mmCIF file of C-alpha atoms in Angstrom:
data_model
loop_
_atom_site.group_PDB
_atom_site.id
_atom_site.type_symbol
_atom_site.label_atom_id
_atom_site.label_comp_id
_atom_site.label_asym_id
_atom_site.label_seq_id
_atom_site.Cartn_x
_atom_site.Cartn_y
_atom_site.Cartn_z
ATOM 1 C CA MET S 298 116.157 19.569 73.445
ATOM 2 C CA ASP S 299 114.223 19.648 76.761
ATOM 3 C CA GLY S 300 116.666 19.340 79.636
ATOM 4 C CA VAL S 301 119.714 19.953 77.411
ATOM 5 C CA LEU S 302 118.817 23.147 75.532
ATOM 6 C CA ALA S 303 115.513 24.157 77.153
ATOM 7 C CA ASP S 304 115.481 24.713 80.914
ATOM 8 C CA ILE S 305 112.342 22.709 81.631
ATOM 9 C CA TYR S 306 112.869 22.756 85.403
ATOM 10 C CA ALA S 307 112.729 26.560 85.372
ATOM 11 C CA GLN S 308 109.310 26.211 83.715
ATOM 12 C CA TYR S 309 108.129 23.446 86.084
ATOM 13 C CA ILE S 310 109.075 25.602 89.072
ATOM 14 C CA LYS S 311 107.366 28.667 87.592
ATOM 15 C CA PHE S 312 104.181 26.723 86.783
ATOM 16 C CA GLU S 313 104.170 24.997 90.207
ATOM 17 C CA LYS S 314 104.221 28.428 91.850
ATOM 18 C CA GLU S 315 101.467 29.753 89.544
ATOM 19 C CA PHE S 316 99.189 26.667 89.631
ATOM 20 C CA SER S 317 99.736 25.459 93.214
ATOM 21 C CA GLY S 318 101.298 28.410 95.034
ATOM 22 C CA ILE S 319 104.249 26.215 96.048
ATOM 23 C CA GLN S 320 107.770 27.607 95.621
ATOM 24 C CA LYS S 321 110.114 24.694 94.985
ATOM 25 C CA GLN S 322 113.900 24.928 94.889
ATOM 26 C CA VAL S 323 115.747 22.930 92.273
ATOM 27 C CA GLN S 324 118.165 21.616 94.964
ATOM 28 C CA GLU S 325 115.376 19.753 96.787
ATOM 29 C CA LEU S 326 114.359 17.849 93.625
ATOM 30 C CA SER S 327 117.571 15.889 93.168
ATOM 31 C CA GLY S 328 116.942 12.227 92.377
ATOM 32 C CA LEU S 329 113.162 12.582 92.045
ATOM 33 C CA PRO S 330 111.456 11.504 88.811
ATOM 34 C CA GLU S 331 109.646 14.472 87.249
ATOM 35 C CA PRO S 332 106.102 13.266 88.137
ATOM 36 C CA GLU S 333 107.167 12.958 91.795
ATOM 37 C CA ALA S 334 108.820 16.375 91.859
ATOM 38 C CA PHE S 335 105.838 17.969 90.079
ATOM 39 C CA PRO S 336 102.681 15.843 90.325
ATOM 40 C CA LYS S 337 100.914 18.135 87.822
ATOM 41 C CA CYS S 338 103.790 18.126 85.314
ATOM 42 C CA LEU S 339 101.634 16.604 82.552
ATOM 43 C CA GLU S 340 99.145 19.421 82.976
ATOM 44 C CA TYR S 341 101.994 21.962 82.785
ATOM 45 C CA VAL S 342 103.538 20.562 79.588
ATOM 46 C CA ASN S 343 100.107 20.565 77.953
ATOM 47 C CA THR S 344 99.630 24.267 78.700
ATOM 48 C CA PRO S 345 100.151 26.538 75.664
ATOM 49 C CA GLY S 346 103.350 28.522 76.119
ATOM 50 C CA PHE S 347 105.099 25.978 78.361
ATOM 51 C CA PHE S 348 107.726 25.108 75.743
ATOM 52 C CA ARG S 349 107.747 28.458 73.917
ATOM 53 C CA GLU S 350 108.587 30.413 77.061
ATOM 54 C CA ALA S 351 111.257 28.120 78.505
ATOM 55 C CA PRO S 352 114.618 29.827 79.062
ATOM 56 C CA PRO S 353 117.664 28.305 77.345
ATOM 57 C CA ILE S 354 120.001 26.279 79.562
ATOM 58 C CA LYS S 355 123.160 28.113 80.650
ATOM 59 C CA ASP S 356 125.891 28.185 77.992
ATOM 60 C CA SER S 357 123.757 26.160 75.559
ATOM 61 C CA ILE S 358 123.644 28.920 72.927
ATOM 62 C CA GLU S 359 127.415 29.359 72.698
ATOM 63 C CA GLY S 360 127.922 25.621 73.221
ATOM 64 C CA LEU S 361 125.577 24.550 70.438
ATOM 65 C CA LYS S 362 127.031 27.207 68.145
ATOM 66 C CA TRP S 363 130.458 25.637 68.667
ATOM 67 C CA LEU S 364 129.140 22.079 68.215
ATOM 68 C CA ASN S 365 127.398 23.141 65.024
ATOM 69 C CA LEU S 366 130.702 24.337 63.554
ATOM 70 C CA GLN S 367 132.505 21.085 64.403
ATOM 71 C CA PHE S 368 129.868 18.421 63.737
ATOM 72 C CA LYS S 369 126.739 17.627 61.787
ATOM 73 C CA VAL S 370 124.213 18.470 64.510
ATOM 74 C CA LEU S 371 120.598 17.319 64.691
ATOM 75 C CA ILE S 372 118.119 18.540 67.287
ATOM 76 C CA VAL S 373 115.897 15.570 68.104
ATOM 77 C CA SER S 374 112.982 16.384 70.370
ATOM 78 C CA SER S 375 110.127 14.328 71.772
ATOM 79 C CA ALA S 376 107.187 16.489 70.760
ATOM 80 C CA THR S 377 104.312 14.559 69.190
ATOM 81 C CA GLN S 378 102.948 13.545 72.612
ATOM 82 C CA PHE S 379 102.147 17.235 73.079
ATOM 83 C CA PRO S 380 101.118 18.359 69.585
ATOM 84 C CA GLN S 381 100.749 22.022 70.527
ATOM 85 C CA SER S 382 104.470 21.932 71.331
ATOM 86 C CA LEU S 383 105.466 21.257 67.697
ATOM 87 C CA LYS S 384 105.239 24.839 66.457
ATOM 88 C CA GLU S 385 106.323 26.213 69.850
ATOM 89 C CA LYS S 386 109.516 24.158 69.728
ATOM 90 C CA PHE S 387 110.227 25.209 66.152
ATOM 91 C CA ASP S 388 109.756 28.906 67.004
ATOM 92 C CA TRP S 389 111.794 28.549 70.189
ATOM 93 C CA LEU S 390 114.740 27.000 68.327
ATOM 94 C CA GLN S 391 114.580 29.772 65.739
ATOM 95 C CA GLU S 392 114.628 32.434 68.453
ATOM 96 C CA TYR S 393 117.548 31.166 70.519
ATOM 97 C CA TYR S 394 119.559 29.043 68.054
ATOM 98 C CA PRO S 395 118.965 30.735 64.673
ATOM 99 C CA PHE S 396 122.067 29.007 63.271
ATOM 100 C CA ILE S 397 120.136 25.688 63.433
ATOM 101 C CA SER S 398 118.219 25.245 60.167
ATOM 102 C CA TRP S 399 114.924 23.444 59.594
ATOM 103 C CA GLU S 400 116.960 20.653 57.975
ATOM 104 C CA GLN S 401 118.539 19.876 61.362
ATOM 105 C CA MET S 402 115.274 19.476 63.314
ATOM 106 C CA ILE S 403 113.505 16.221 64.140
ATOM 107 C CA PHE S 404 110.303 16.275 66.205
ATOM 108 C CA CYS S 405 109.341 12.760 67.104
ATOM 109 C CA GLY S 406 107.532 10.468 69.450
ATOM 110 C CA LYS S 407 110.366 8.129 70.384
ATOM 111 C CA LYS S 408 114.078 8.531 69.682
ATOM 112 C CA ASN S 409 114.826 4.851 69.079
ATOM 113 C CA SER S 410 115.061 5.093 65.270
ATOM 114 C CA ILE S 411 117.602 7.916 65.063
ATOM 115 C CA LEU S 412 121.035 7.281 63.599
ATOM 116 C CA GLY S 413 124.064 9.150 64.900
ATOM 117 C CA ASP S 414 127.500 8.983 66.469
ATOM 118 C CA VAL S 415 126.815 10.862 69.733
ATOM 119 C CA MET S 416 123.554 11.504 71.562
ATOM 120 C CA ILE S 417 123.304 14.073 74.364
ATOM 121 C CA ASP S 418 120.130 13.584 76.408
ATOM 122 C CA ASP S 419 118.916 13.782 79.995
ATOM 123 C CA HIS S 420 116.748 10.646 79.777
ATOM 124 C CA PRO S 421 118.174 7.100 79.895
ATOM 125 C CA LYS S 422 115.106 5.878 77.951
ATOM 126 C CA ASN S 423 116.343 7.916 74.978
ATOM 127 C CA LEU S 424 120.019 7.016 75.350
ATOM 128 C CA ASP S 425 119.533 3.275 75.924
ATOM 129 C CA PRO S 426 118.422 2.258 72.399
ATOM 130 C CA PHE S 427 120.998 4.545 70.736
ATOM 131 C CA ASN S 428 123.943 2.874 68.997
ATOM 132 C CA GLY S 429 126.591 5.580 69.383
ATOM 133 C CA GLN S 430 128.194 7.336 72.352
ATOM 134 C CA LYS S 431 125.721 8.323 75.046
ATOM 135 C CA LEU S 432 126.165 11.554 76.993
ATOM 136 C CA LEU S 433 123.832 11.854 79.979
ATOM 137 C CA PHE S 434 123.211 15.544 80.628
ATOM 138 C CA THR S 435 122.646 16.083 84.335
ATOM 139 C CA GLN S 436 119.152 17.159 85.317
ATOM 140 C CA PRO S 437 117.596 16.768 88.793
ATOM 141 C CA HIS S 438 115.602 13.646 87.784
ATOM 142 C CA ASN S 439 118.721 11.716 86.701
ATOM 143 C CA THR S 440 121.210 12.493 89.488
ATOM 144 C CA GLY S 441 120.739 9.077 91.086
ATOM 145 C CA ILE S 442 121.603 7.176 87.931
ATOM 146 C CA SER S 443 125.053 5.624 87.721
ATOM 147 C CA ASN S 444 125.365 3.545 84.604
ATOM 148 C CA SER S 445 128.726 2.895 83.037
ATOM 149 C CA GLY S 446 127.059 2.992 79.616
ATOM 150 C CA TYR S 447 126.753 6.775 79.793
ATOM 151 C CA ILE S 448 129.307 9.582 79.951
ATOM 152 C CA ARG S 449 127.833 12.030 82.446
ATOM 153 C CA VAL S 450 128.106 15.719 81.560
ATOM 154 C CA GLU S 451 127.103 18.262 84.216
ATOM 155 C CA ASN S 452 126.819 21.267 81.914
ATOM 156 C CA TRP S 453 127.647 22.615 78.463
ATOM 157 C CA ILE S 454 131.289 23.337 79.393
ATOM 158 C CA GLU S 455 131.709 19.609 80.030
ATOM 159 C CA ILE S 456 130.068 18.730 76.701
ATOM 160 C CA ILE S 457 132.528 20.959 74.850
ATOM 161 C CA LYS S 458 135.501 19.596 76.813
ATOM 162 C CA TYR S 459 134.467 16.004 76.100
ATOM 163 C CA LEU S 460 133.910 16.585 72.392
ATOM 164 C CA SER S 461 137.006 18.763 71.822
ATOM 165 C CA MET T 34 103.564 10.789 54.185
ATOM 166 C CA ASP T 35 103.136 13.254 51.270
ATOM 167 C CA GLY T 36 102.820 11.313 48.036
ATOM 168 C CA VAL T 37 102.360 7.958 49.825
ATOM 169 C CA LEU T 38 99.565 8.668 52.324
ATOM 170 C CA ALA T 39 98.537 12.230 51.427
ATOM 171 C CA ASP T 40 97.416 12.909 47.869
ATOM 172 C CA ILE T 41 99.482 16.039 47.330
ATOM 173 C CA TYR T 42 98.797 16.131 43.581
ATOM 174 C CA ALA T 43 95.072 16.435 44.271
ATOM 175 C CA GLN T 44 95.916 19.507 46.358
ATOM 176 C CA TYR T 45 98.337 20.945 43.785
ATOM 177 C CA ILE T 46 95.668 20.602 41.069
ATOM 178 C CA LYS T 47 93.010 22.162 43.296
ATOM 179 C CA PHE T 48 95.256 25.091 44.265
ATOM 180 C CA GLU T 49 96.418 25.590 40.642
ATOM 181 C CA LYS T 50 92.789 25.956 39.616
ATOM 182 C CA GLU T 51 92.032 28.343 42.499
ATOM 183 C CA PHE T 52 95.195 30.483 42.264
ATOM 184 C CA SER T 53 95.792 30.499 38.492
ATOM 185 C CA GLY T 54 92.486 29.367 36.971
ATOM 186 C CA ILE T 55 94.293 26.550 35.150
ATOM 187 C CA GLN T 56 92.762 23.066 35.249
ATOM 188 C CA LYS T 57 95.562 20.534 35.003
ATOM 189 C CA GLN T 58 95.095 16.800 34.535
ATOM 190 C CA VAL T 59 97.347 14.456 36.480
ATOM 191 C CA GLN T 60 98.064 12.495 33.252
ATOM 192 C CA GLU T 61 99.788 15.460 31.615
ATOM 193 C CA LEU T 62 102.236 15.851 34.532
ATOM 194 C CA SER T 63 104.030 12.526 34.144
ATOM 195 C CA GLY T 64 107.791 12.868 34.414
ATOM 196 C CA LEU T 65 107.756 16.550 35.372
ATOM 197 C CA PRO T 66 109.454 17.659 38.615
ATOM 198 C CA GLU T 67 106.900 19.298 40.918
ATOM 199 C CA PRO T 68 108.182 22.882 40.414
ATOM 200 C CA GLU T 69 107.828 22.432 36.635
ATOM 201 C CA ALA T 70 104.345 20.952 36.882
ATOM 202 C CA PHE T 71 103.263 23.655 39.348
ATOM 203 C CA PRO T 72 105.532 26.723 39.229
ATOM 204 C CA LYS T 73 103.798 28.135 42.333
ATOM 205 C CA CYS T 74 104.001 24.885 44.338
ATOM 206 C CA LEU T 75 106.097 26.494 47.103
ATOM 207 C CA GLU T 76 103.400 29.121 47.542
ATOM 208 C CA TYR T 77 100.745 26.388 47.707
ATOM 209 C CA VAL T 78 102.511 24.284 50.363
ATOM 210 C CA ASN T 79 103.006 27.393 52.495
ATOM 211 C CA THR T 80 99.265 28.125 52.453
ATOM 212 C CA PRO T 81 97.472 27.216 55.712
ATOM 213 C CA GLY T 82 95.246 24.200 55.077
ATOM 214 C CA PHE T 83 97.284 22.761 52.195
ATOM 215 C CA PHE T 84 98.359 19.685 54.187
ATOM 216 C CA ARG T 85 95.363 19.516 56.525
ATOM 217 C CA GLU T 86 92.866 19.281 53.659
ATOM 218 C CA ALA T 87 94.709 16.793 51.447
ATOM 219 C CA PRO T 88 92.721 13.644 50.660
ATOM 220 C CA PRO T 89 94.297 10.308 51.581
ATOM 221 C CA ILE T 90 95.779 8.295 48.722
ATOM 222 C CA LYS T 91 93.590 5.439 47.475
ATOM 223 C CA ASP T 92 93.748 2.297 49.643
ATOM 224 C CA SER T 93 96.271 3.919 52.024
ATOM 225 C CA ILE T 94 93.971 3.703 55.056
ATOM 226 C CA GLU T 95 93.329 -0.037 54.768
ATOM 227 C CA GLY T 96 96.884 -0.598 53.555
ATOM 228 C CA LEU T 97 98.535 1.209 56.455
ATOM 229 C CA LYS T 98 96.186 -0.511 58.892
ATOM 230 C CA TRP T 99 97.424 -3.860 57.594
ATOM 231 C CA LEU T 100 101.081 -2.785 57.639
ATOM 232 C CA ASN T 101 100.660 -1.548 61.199
ATOM 233 C CA LEU T 102 99.491 -4.998 62.308
ATOM 234 C CA GLN T 103 102.444 -6.762 60.664
ATOM 235 C CA PHE T 104 105.349 -4.396 61.279
ATOM 236 C CA LYS T 105 106.673 -1.652 63.538
ATOM 237 C CA VAL T 106 105.558 1.301 61.428
ATOM 238 C CA LEU T 107 106.916 4.843 61.624
ATOM 239 C CA ILE T 108 105.456 7.766 59.682
ATOM 240 C CA VAL T 109 108.411 9.967 58.745
ATOM 241 C CA SER T 110 107.441 13.254 57.144
ATOM 242 C CA SER T 111 109.447 16.217 55.896
ATOM 243 C CA ALA T 112 107.674 19.030 57.705
ATOM 244 C CA THR T 113 110.025 21.524 59.356
ATOM 245 C CA GLN T 114 110.578 23.402 56.064
ATOM 246 C CA PHE T 115 106.917 24.431 56.360
ATOM 247 C CA PRO T 116 106.439 24.901 60.109
ATOM 248 C CA GLN T 117 102.707 25.567 59.855
ATOM 249 C CA SER T 118 102.415 22.033 58.477
ATOM 250 C CA LEU T 119 103.573 20.421 61.742
ATOM 251 C CA LYS T 120 100.258 20.591 63.573
ATOM 252 C CA GLU T 121 98.291 20.134 60.332
ATOM 253 C CA LYS T 122 100.123 16.891 59.618
ATOM 254 C CA PHE T 123 99.604 15.640 63.153
ATOM 255 C CA ASP T 124 95.853 16.399 63.009
ATOM 256 C CA TRP T 125 95.569 14.893 59.527
ATOM 257 C CA LEU T 126 97.190 11.630 60.627
ATOM 258 C CA GLN T 127 94.877 11.471 63.615
ATOM 259 C CA GLU T 128 91.823 11.974 61.412
ATOM 260 C CA TYR T 129 92.547 9.376 58.725
ATOM 261 C CA TYR T 130 94.883 6.907 60.463
ATOM 262 C CA PRO T 131 93.808 7.012 64.141
ATOM 263 C CA PHE T 132 95.506 3.637 64.727
ATOM 264 C CA ILE T 133 98.884 5.431 64.327
ATOM 265 C CA SER T 134 99.972 6.774 67.727
ATOM 266 C CA TRP T 135 102.061 9.847 68.489
ATOM 267 C CA GLU T 136 104.916 7.462 69.282
ATOM 268 C CA GLN T 137 105.057 6.441 65.617
ATOM 269 C CA MET T 138 105.357 9.952 64.151
ATOM 270 C CA ILE T 139 108.548 11.702 63.097
ATOM 271 C CA PHE T 140 108.384 15.203 61.601
ATOM 272 C CA CYS T 141 111.780 16.152 60.295
ATOM 273 C CA GLY T 142 113.782 18.235 57.923
ATOM 274 C CA LYS T 143 115.760 15.525 56.165
ATOM 275 C CA LYS T 144 115.240 11.760 56.326
ATOM 276 C CA ASN T 145 118.906 10.772 56.186
ATOM 277 C CA SER T 146 119.243 9.922 59.887
ATOM 278 C CA ILE T 147 116.321 7.499 60.158
ATOM 279 C CA LEU T 148 116.946 3.840 60.940
ATOM 280 C CA GLY T 149 114.707 1.149 59.520
ATOM 281 C CA ASP T 150 114.389 -1.973 57.417
ATOM 282 C CA VAL T 151 112.065 -0.705 54.664
ATOM 283 C CA MET T 152 111.372 2.850 53.491
ATOM 284 C CA ILE T 153 108.398 3.667 51.246
ATOM 285 C CA ASP T 154 108.775 7.105 49.669
ATOM 286 C CA ASP T 155 108.103 8.919 46.412
ATOM 287 C CA HIS T 156 111.367 10.892 46.430
ATOM 288 C CA PRO T 157 114.736 9.355 45.503
ATOM 289 C CA LYS T 158 116.460 12.020 47.666
ATOM 290 C CA ASN T 159 114.839 10.382 50.714
ATOM 291 C CA LEU T 160 115.430 6.786 49.621
ATOM 292 C CA ASP T 161 119.054 7.210 48.512
ATOM 293 C CA PRO T 162 120.673 7.686 51.955
ATOM 294 C CA PHE T 163 118.513 4.949 53.558
ATOM 295 C CA ASN T 164 120.247 1.697 54.497
ATOM 296 C CA GLY T 165 117.326 -0.742 54.166
ATOM 297 C CA GLN T 166 115.023 -1.766 51.304
ATOM 298 C CA LYS T 167 113.804 1.170 49.233
ATOM 299 C CA LEU T 168 110.274 1.177 47.808
ATOM 300 C CA LEU T 169 109.670 3.985 45.319
ATOM 301 C CA PHE T 170 105.967 4.861 45.397
ATOM 302 C CA THR T 171 104.877 6.052 41.977
ATOM 303 C CA GLN T 172 103.899 9.694 41.734
ATOM 304 C CA PRO T 173 103.843 11.798 38.544
ATOM 305 C CA HIS T 174 107.205 13.467 39.318
ATOM 306 C CA ASN T 175 109.081 10.143 39.553
ATOM 307 C CA THR T 176 107.706 8.174 36.580
ATOM 308 C CA GLY T 177 110.860 8.779 34.524
ATOM 309 C CA ILE T 178 113.161 7.322 37.159
ATOM 310 C CA SER T 179 114.486 3.821 36.556
ATOM 311 C CA ASN T 180 117.014 2.933 39.191
ATOM 312 C CA SER T 181 117.688 -0.671 40.082
ATOM 313 C CA GLY T 182 118.249 0.385 43.690
ATOM 314 C CA TYR T 183 114.501 0.876 44.195
ATOM 315 C CA ILE T 184 111.540 -1.491 44.105
ATOM 316 C CA ARG T 185 108.841 0.483 42.307
ATOM 317 C CA VAL T 186 105.322 0.205 43.744
ATOM 318 C CA GLU T 187 102.471 1.734 41.740
ATOM 319 C CA ASN T 188 99.888 1.767 44.518
ATOM 320 C CA TRP T 189 99.041 0.433 47.983
ATOM 321 C CA ILE T 190 97.955 -2.976 46.626
ATOM 322 C CA GLU T 191 101.490 -3.450 45.316
ATOM 323 C CA ILE T 192 102.985 -2.410 48.672
ATOM 324 C CA ILE T 193 100.916 -5.060 50.447
ATOM 325 C CA LYS T 194 101.773 -7.722 47.860
ATOM 326 C CA TYR T 195 105.473 -6.949 48.109
ATOM 327 C CA LEU T 196 105.525 -7.006 51.917
ATOM 328 C CA SER T 197 103.271 -10.046 52.342
#
């Protein structure tokens, strides 16, 4: 969800400006782990509203709508580390992706006990234990990773092309 | 979680008394599906506090503590149908089972995409799609079910005995 549907970097950048007065550009963050790019990122994600007010990633609404017609889609989101995010994430999904039902949502701690054929995620730690095909969705923190175990997708257009 | 850790029938009976003035005894509910035993059960579970104030099932605290030392335990709970329950369930787990970390929690819609070796649940609909061993935890609504695909456990002592 975060970094594939929810534009978390837009929120990081907004919070960095508000909390620290520093205006970062997404281009300068390429290859940096999130805690290096935003040293206060844990504080940001624990702030009420952080997840609820994130903008959707470009083309993710139309893209997920298409996926949802072709496949049995589950939205699996790491959320229990930040318990206030649970309801925020539910409400956010309902606002932007109302075609996703409550039956398709999984809010978890770790993603290593989820069954499926294809996982789309921006974090290798989530993809690595998965048994199916692994699509690494490009986000600034993962640009330096080249692992033949993942299919890299740069955006939602590439997801659709790969899964068509 | 509900019907294995959380004593949902205690809550149903309490709410039935408060909402309808009817005092039901758990013994008279044997074999009845929940909506027959409590026609307003959907209203009850949508009431703030229903999940947060449920008492833990007898021996579940010591039992889960033991399980958690022997196995990799996940708490998988149907929760997204009642979004207000998400935070309530998290807080409830933290209160009664503080040895369970956020990494071990999964709040979902359906349980048919969860990997594991053993599932303990009171609902056949959750056990049926599971690939591992299926322990049916006795609750009033499931007493009439005799299916050789499940190991029936009457209480937490029987869970421990079976998994020892």
